[in-house]
Coordinates of C-alpha atoms and ligand atoms in Angstrom, one line a residue:
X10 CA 11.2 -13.3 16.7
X11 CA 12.7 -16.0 18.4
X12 CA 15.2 -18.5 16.8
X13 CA 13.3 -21.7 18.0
X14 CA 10.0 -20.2 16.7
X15 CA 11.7 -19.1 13.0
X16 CA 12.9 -23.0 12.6
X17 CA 9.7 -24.0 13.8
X18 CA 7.9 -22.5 11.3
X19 CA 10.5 -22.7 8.4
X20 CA 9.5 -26.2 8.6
X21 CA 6.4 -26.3 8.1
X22 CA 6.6 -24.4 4.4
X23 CA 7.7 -26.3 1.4
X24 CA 10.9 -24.2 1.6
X25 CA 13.9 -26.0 -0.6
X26 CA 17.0 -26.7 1.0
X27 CA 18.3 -25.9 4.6
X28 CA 17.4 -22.7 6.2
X29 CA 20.9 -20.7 6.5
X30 CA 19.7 -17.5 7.6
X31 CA 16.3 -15.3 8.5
X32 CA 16.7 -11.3 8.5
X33 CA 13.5 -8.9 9.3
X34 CA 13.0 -7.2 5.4
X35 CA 11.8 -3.9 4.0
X36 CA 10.2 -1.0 5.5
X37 CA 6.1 -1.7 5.3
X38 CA 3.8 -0.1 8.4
X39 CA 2.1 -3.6 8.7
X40 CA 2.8 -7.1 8.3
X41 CA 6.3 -8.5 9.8
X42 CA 8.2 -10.0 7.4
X43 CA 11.2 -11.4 6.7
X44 CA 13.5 -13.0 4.0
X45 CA 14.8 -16.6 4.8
X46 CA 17.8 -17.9 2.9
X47 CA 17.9 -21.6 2.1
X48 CA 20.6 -23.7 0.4
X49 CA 20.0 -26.7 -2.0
X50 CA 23.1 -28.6 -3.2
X51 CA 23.2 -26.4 -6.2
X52 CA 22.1 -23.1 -5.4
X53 CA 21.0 -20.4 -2.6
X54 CA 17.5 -19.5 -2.6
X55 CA 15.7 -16.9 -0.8
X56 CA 11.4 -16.6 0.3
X57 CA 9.5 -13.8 2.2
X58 CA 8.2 -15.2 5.7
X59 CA 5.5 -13.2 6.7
X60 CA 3.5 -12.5 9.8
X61 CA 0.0 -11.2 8.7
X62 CA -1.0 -8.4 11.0
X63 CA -4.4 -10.1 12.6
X64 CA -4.8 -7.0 14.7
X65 CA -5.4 -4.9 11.3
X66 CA -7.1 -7.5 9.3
X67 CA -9.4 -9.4 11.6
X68 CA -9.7 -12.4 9.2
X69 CA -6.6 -13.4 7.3
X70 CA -8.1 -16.2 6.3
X71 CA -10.3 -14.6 3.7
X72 CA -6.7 -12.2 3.4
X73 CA -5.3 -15.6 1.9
X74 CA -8.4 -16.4 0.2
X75 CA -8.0 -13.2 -2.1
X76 CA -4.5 -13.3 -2.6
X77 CA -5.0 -17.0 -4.1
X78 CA -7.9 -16.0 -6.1
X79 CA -5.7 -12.6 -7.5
X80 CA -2.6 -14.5 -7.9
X81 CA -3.9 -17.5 -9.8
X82 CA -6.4 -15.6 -12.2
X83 CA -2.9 -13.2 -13.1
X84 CA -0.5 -16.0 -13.7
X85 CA -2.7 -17.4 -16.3
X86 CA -3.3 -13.7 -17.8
X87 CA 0.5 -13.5 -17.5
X88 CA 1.3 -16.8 -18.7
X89 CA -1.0 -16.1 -21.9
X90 CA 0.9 -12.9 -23.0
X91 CA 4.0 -14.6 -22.7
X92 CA 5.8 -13.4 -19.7
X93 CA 7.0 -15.0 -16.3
X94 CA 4.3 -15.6 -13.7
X95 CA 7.4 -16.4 -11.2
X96 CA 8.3 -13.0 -11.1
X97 CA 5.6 -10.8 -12.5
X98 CA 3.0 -11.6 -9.5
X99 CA 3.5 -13.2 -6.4
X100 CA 3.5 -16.6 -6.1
X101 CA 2.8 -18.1 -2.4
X102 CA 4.7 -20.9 -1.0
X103 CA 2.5 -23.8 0.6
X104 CA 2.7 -24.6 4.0
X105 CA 3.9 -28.9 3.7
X106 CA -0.1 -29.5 3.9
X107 CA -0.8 -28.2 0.8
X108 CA -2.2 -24.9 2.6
X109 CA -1.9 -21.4 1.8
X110 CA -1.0 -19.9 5.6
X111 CA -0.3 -21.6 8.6
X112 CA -1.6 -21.3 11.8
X113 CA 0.7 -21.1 14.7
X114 CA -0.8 -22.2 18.1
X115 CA -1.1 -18.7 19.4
X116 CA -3.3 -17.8 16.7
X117 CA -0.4 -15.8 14.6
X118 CA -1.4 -16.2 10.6
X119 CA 2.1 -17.1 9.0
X120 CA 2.7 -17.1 5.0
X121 CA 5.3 -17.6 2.5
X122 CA 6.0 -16.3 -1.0
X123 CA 8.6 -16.7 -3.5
X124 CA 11.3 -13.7 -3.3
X125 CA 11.2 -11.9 -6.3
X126 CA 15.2 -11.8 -7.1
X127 CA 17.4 -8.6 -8.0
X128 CA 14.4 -6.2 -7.8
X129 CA 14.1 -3.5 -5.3
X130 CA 10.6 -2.1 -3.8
X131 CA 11.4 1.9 -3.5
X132 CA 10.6 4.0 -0.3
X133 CA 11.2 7.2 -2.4
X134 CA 11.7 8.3 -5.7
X135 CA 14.7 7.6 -7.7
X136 CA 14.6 8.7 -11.0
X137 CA 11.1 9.8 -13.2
X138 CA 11.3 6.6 -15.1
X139 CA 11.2 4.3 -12.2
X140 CA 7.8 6.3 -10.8
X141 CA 6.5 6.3 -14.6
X142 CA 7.3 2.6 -14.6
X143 CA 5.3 1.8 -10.9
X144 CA 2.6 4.4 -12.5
X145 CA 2.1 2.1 -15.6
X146 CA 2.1 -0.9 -13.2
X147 CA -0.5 -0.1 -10.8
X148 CA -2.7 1.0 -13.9
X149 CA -2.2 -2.0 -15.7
X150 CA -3.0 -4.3 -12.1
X151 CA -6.2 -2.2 -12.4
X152 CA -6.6 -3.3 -16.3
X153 CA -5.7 -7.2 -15.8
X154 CA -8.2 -7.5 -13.1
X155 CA -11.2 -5.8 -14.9
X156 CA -12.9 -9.1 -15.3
X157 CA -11.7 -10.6 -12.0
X158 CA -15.1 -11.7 -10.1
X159 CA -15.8 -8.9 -7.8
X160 CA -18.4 -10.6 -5.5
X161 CA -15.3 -13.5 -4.8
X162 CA -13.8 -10.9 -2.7
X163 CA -13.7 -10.6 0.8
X164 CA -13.4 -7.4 2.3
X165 CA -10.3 -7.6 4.4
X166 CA -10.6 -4.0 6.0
X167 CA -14.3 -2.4 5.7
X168 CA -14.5 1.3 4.9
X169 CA -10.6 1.4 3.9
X170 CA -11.0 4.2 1.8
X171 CA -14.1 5.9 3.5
X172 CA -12.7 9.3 4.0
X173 CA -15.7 10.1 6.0
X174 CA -15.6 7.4 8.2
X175 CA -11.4 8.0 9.0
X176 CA -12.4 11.7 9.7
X177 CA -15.2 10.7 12.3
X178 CA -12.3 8.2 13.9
X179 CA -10.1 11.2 14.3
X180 CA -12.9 13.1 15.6
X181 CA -13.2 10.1 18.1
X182 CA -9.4 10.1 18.7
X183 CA -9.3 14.1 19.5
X184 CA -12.1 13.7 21.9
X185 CA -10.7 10.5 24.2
X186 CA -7.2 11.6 23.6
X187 CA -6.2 8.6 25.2
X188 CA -2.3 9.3 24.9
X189 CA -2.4 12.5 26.5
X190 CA -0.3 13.7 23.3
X191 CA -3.3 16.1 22.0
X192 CA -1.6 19.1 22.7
X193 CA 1.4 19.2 20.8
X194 CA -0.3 18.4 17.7
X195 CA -3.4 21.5 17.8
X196 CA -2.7 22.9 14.6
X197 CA -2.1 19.8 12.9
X198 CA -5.6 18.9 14.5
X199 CA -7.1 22.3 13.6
X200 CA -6.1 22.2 9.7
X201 CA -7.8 19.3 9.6
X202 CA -10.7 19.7 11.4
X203 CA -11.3 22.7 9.0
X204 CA -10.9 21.1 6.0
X205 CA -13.7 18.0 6.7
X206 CA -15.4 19.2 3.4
X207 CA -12.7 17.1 1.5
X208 CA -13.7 14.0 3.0
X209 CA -17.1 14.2 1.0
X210 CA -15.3 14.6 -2.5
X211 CA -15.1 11.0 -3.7
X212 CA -17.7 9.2 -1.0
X213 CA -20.4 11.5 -2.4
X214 CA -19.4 10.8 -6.4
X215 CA -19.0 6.6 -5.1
X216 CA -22.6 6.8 -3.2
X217 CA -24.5 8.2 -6.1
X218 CA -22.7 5.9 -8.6
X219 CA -21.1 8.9 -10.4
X220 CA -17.9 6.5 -10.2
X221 CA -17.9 3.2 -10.7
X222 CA -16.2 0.5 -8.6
X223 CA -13.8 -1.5 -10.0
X224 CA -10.7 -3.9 -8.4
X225 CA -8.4 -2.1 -6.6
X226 CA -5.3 -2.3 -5.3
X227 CA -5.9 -0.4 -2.6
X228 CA -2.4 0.6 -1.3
X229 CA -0.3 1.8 -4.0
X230 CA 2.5 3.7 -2.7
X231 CA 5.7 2.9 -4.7
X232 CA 7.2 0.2 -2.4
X233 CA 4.5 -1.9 -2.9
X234 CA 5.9 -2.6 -6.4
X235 CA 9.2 -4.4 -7.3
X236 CA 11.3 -2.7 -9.6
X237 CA 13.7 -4.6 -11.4
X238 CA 17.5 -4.1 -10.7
X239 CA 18.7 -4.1 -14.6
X240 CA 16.1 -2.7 -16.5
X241 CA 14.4 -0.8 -14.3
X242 CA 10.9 -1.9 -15.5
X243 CA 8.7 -2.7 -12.4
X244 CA 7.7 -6.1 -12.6
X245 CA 5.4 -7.2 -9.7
X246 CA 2.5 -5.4 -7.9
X247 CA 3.0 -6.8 -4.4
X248 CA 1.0 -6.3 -0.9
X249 CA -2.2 -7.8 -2.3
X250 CA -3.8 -7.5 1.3
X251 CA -5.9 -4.6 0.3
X252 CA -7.4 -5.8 -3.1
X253 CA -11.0 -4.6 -3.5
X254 CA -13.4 -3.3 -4.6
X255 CA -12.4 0.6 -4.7
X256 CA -11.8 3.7 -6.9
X257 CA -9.6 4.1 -9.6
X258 CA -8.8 7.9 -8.4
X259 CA -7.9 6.3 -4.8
X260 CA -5.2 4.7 -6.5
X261 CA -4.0 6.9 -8.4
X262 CA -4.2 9.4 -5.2
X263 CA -2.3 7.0 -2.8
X264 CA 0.4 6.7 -5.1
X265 CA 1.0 10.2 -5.7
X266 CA 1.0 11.1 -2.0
X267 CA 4.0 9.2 -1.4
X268 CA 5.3 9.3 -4.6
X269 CA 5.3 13.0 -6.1
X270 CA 7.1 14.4 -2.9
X271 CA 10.5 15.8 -2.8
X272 CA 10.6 14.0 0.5
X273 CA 9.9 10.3 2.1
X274 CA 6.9 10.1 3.9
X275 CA 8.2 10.3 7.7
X276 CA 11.3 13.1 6.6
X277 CA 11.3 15.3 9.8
X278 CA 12.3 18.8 7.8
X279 CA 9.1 20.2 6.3
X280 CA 11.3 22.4 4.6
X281 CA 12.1 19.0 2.2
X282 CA 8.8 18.2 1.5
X283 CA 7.2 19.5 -1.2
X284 CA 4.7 18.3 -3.2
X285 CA 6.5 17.9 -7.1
X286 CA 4.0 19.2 -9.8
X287 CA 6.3 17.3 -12.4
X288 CA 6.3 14.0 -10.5
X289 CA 2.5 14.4 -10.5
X290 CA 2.8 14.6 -14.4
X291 CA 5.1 11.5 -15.0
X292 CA 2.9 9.5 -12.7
X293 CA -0.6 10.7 -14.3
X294 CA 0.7 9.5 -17.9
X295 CA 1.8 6.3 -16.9
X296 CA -1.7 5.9 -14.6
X297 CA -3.9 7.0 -18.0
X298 CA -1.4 4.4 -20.6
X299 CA -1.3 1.5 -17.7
X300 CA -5.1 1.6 -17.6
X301 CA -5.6 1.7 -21.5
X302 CA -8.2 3.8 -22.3
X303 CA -10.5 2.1 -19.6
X304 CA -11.1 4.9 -17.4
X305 CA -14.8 7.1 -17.6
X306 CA -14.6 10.7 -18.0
X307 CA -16.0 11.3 -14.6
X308 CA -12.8 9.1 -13.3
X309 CA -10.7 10.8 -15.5
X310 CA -11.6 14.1 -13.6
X311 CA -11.6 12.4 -9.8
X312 CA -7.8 12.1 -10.5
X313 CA -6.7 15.7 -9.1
X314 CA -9.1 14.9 -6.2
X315 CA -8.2 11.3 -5.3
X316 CA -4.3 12.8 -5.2
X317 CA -6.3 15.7 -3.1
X318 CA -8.8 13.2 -0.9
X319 CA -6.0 10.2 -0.2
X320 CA -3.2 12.8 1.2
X321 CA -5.8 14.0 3.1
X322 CA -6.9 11.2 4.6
X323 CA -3.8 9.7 5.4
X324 CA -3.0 12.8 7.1
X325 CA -6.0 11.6 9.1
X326 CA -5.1 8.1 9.9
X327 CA -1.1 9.2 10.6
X328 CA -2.8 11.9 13.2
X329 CA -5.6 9.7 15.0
X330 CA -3.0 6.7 15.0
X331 CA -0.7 9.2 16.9
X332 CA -3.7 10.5 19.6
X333 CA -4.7 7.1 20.3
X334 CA -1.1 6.3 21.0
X335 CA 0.5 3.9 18.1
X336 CA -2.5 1.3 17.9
X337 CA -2.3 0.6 13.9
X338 CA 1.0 1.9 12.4
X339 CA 4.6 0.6 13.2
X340 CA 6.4 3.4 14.6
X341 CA 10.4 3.6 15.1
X342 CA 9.9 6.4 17.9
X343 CA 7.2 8.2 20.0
X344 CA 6.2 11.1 17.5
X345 CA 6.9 9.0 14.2
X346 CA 3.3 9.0 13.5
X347 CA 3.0 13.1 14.1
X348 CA 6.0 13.7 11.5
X349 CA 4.1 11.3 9.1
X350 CA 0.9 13.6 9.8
X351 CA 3.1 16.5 9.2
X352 CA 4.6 15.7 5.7
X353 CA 1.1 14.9 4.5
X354 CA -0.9 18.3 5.7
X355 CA 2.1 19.8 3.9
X356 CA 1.4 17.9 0.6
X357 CA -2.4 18.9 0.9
X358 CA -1.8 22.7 1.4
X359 CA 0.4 22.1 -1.8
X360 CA -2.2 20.5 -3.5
X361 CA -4.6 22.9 -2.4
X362 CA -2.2 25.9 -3.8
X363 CA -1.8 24.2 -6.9
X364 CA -5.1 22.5 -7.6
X365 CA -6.3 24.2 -10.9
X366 CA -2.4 23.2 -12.5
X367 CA -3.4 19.7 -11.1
X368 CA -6.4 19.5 -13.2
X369 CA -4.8 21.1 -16.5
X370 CA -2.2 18.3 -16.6
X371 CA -5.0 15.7 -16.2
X372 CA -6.7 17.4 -19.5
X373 CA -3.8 17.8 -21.5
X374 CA -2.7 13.6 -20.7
X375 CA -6.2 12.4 -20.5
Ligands
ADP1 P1 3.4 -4.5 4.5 O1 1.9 -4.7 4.4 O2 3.9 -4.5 5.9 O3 3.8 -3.3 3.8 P2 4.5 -6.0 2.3 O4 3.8 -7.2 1.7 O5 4.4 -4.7 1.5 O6 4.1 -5.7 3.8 O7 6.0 -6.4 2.4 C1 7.0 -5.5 3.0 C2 8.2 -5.4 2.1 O8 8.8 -6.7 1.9 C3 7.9 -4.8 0.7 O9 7.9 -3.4 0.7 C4 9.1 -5.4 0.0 O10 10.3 -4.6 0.3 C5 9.3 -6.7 0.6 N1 8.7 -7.8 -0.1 C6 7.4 -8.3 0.1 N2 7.1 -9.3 -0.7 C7 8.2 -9.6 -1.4 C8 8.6 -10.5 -2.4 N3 7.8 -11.5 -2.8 N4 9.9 -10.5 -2.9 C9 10.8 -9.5 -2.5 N5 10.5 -8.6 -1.6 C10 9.2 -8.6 -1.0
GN1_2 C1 0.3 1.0 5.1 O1 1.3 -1.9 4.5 P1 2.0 -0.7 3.9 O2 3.1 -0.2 4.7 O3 2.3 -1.0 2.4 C2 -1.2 1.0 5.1 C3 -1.6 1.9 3.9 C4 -1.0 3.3 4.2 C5 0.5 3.2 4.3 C6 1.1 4.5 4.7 C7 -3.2 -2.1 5.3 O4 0.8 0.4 3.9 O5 -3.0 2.0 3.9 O6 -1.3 4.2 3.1 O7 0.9 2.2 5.3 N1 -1.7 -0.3 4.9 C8 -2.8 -0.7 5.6 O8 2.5 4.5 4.4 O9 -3.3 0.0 6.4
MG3 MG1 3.6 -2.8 1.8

């Protein structure tokens, strides 16, 4: 981004203090953001500047429409049980008009949010308590926003989680292969052609209203949650772009694809990866405490398969986005997209090898 443009749109946020410095921040496959230091006369302060990514979400307006409707309904939950709606949701910064994002004149959707101090968003697993900790987090989102008003949402991305729909886009993808890159990735292509069955698993149960919908997050891999620095508690559920209406087992199933590997997600020796059966525990009993008793039996059971369906799908989605040539995911080199596809196909053969161990540590937690 250029200098002139960064001033430029500093100014038009209710940002305290003069802008000292802007750096691009964290790892996330999406949005562009970036931290912006500013200096009162007593103190430094620091916001996240964010770009929202209007090729992925085609409205970000009704993206900003949700987040203020999510944010506001959990700082009053917050506020009533006593704890610091500053730091335990995000909190956006208006633009000087009082408005939630700004428009630049070529049609970029710009926002602002507080930056949530001495925390740190994870892109791998440090330690068992920090996963149990982002576990109990994303399952108590899920709990606070039980009674949130469904129908207010928008949906920012349709057919997010629509396994069926992602495997019908690869399907596409294979058959224009419009980078030319088909052929180094057949058996990556062929695993997952033959395993299409999995797609069904959770659509089917959703369609027939086996499992109920509730208010997702949507996106729940473990650095979409700030952990704090001292304590180690996580303290904020962040990248609300994604909030709605969804599974509870697609939650849970994100999470443990990226989180219950012995590798990060884009690690380039498959020897490293491996899918982490006691990972898988820690996070499944801080899912089940976070969400307090609220899930159904039937959800309860979907667990195994939404760590089983997710993987899968974003196996998918790494794969297409890797035929059709780096349209949707940020990518730091040409096959970044094929190594992510890699990691995951390794985490489902795991699951797949291991599937009956998955479901006994549901029943023993549940
Ligand atoms: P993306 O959709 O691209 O993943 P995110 O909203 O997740 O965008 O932001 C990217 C990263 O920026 C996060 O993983 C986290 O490291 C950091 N981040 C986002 N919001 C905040 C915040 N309010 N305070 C501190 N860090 C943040
Ligand atoms: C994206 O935005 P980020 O980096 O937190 C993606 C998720 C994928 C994830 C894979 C809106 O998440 O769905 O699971 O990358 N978000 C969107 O790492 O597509
Ligand atoms: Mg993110």
């Amino acid at each position: 981004m250029r200098t002139e443009e960064v001033e430029f749109l500093c100014e038009r946020f209710r940002f305290e203090g003069t802008v000292t410095e802007t750096i691009q921040f964290g790892s996330g496959h999406i949005n562009d953001t970036f931290r912006v230091t500013t200096q009162t006369a007593e103190k430094e302060r620091h916001y996240i500047l964010q770009r929202i990514n209007n090729s992925i979400f085609a409205h970000p307006e009704q993206v900003m429409e949700n987040v203020v409707g999510v944010t506001n309904f959990l700082q009053k939950k917050i506020c009533k049980c006593g704890g610091n709606p500053e730091r335990e949701t995000l909190n956006i910064v208006l633009t000087k008009d009082g408005q939630s994002f700004y428009k630049m004149p070529d049609g970029n959707v710009w926002r602002a949010y507080l930056f949530i101090e001495n925390a740190t968003a994870y892109d791998q697993v440090p330690n068992e308590d920090i996963f149990y900790q982002s576990a109990y987090a994303f399952g108590h989102f899920q709990r606070m926003l039980a009674d949130y008003p469904a129908d207010q949402l928008f949906v920012t991305i349709p057919d997010f989680h629509n396994t069926v729909k992602r495997f019908s886009y690869f399907q596409s993808t294979i058959k224009e292969n419009a980078s030319g890159r088909l052929k180094n990735a057949l058996d990556e292509v062929g695993f997952l052609l033959d395993n299409e069955n999995i797609s069904y698993i959770l659509l089917d149960r959703q369609e027939d209203g086996r499992l109920p919908l509730r208010v997702t997050h949507n996106d729940t891999k473990l650095n979409n949650v700030m952990i704090d620095n001292d304590t180690g508690k996580a303290i904020c559920v962040i990248d609300l772009d994604t909030v709605m209406p969804g599974l509870s087992a697609t939650d849970f199933g994100d999470a443990i694809r990226f989180g219950a590997s012995t590798a990060s997600e884009d690690e380039k020796d498959l020897r490293k990866v491996n899918f982490d059966l006691h990972l898988y525990e820690v996070y499944a009993k801080g899912f089940l405490a976070g969400c307090e008793g609220a899930l159904t039996c039937a959800e309860i059971e979907m667990l195994p398969y939404g760590a089983l369906v997710i993987t899968y799908e974003q196996a998918l989605r790494f794969l297409s986005d890797y035929i059709a040539g780096d349209v949707y995911y940020k990518v730091a080199y040409p096959e970044h997209n094929l190594v992510r596809a890699r990691t995951q196909i390794k985490l489902v053969q795991q699951m797949q090898a291991n599937f009956r161990q998955m479901q006994d540590i549901i029943s023993k937690n549940a």
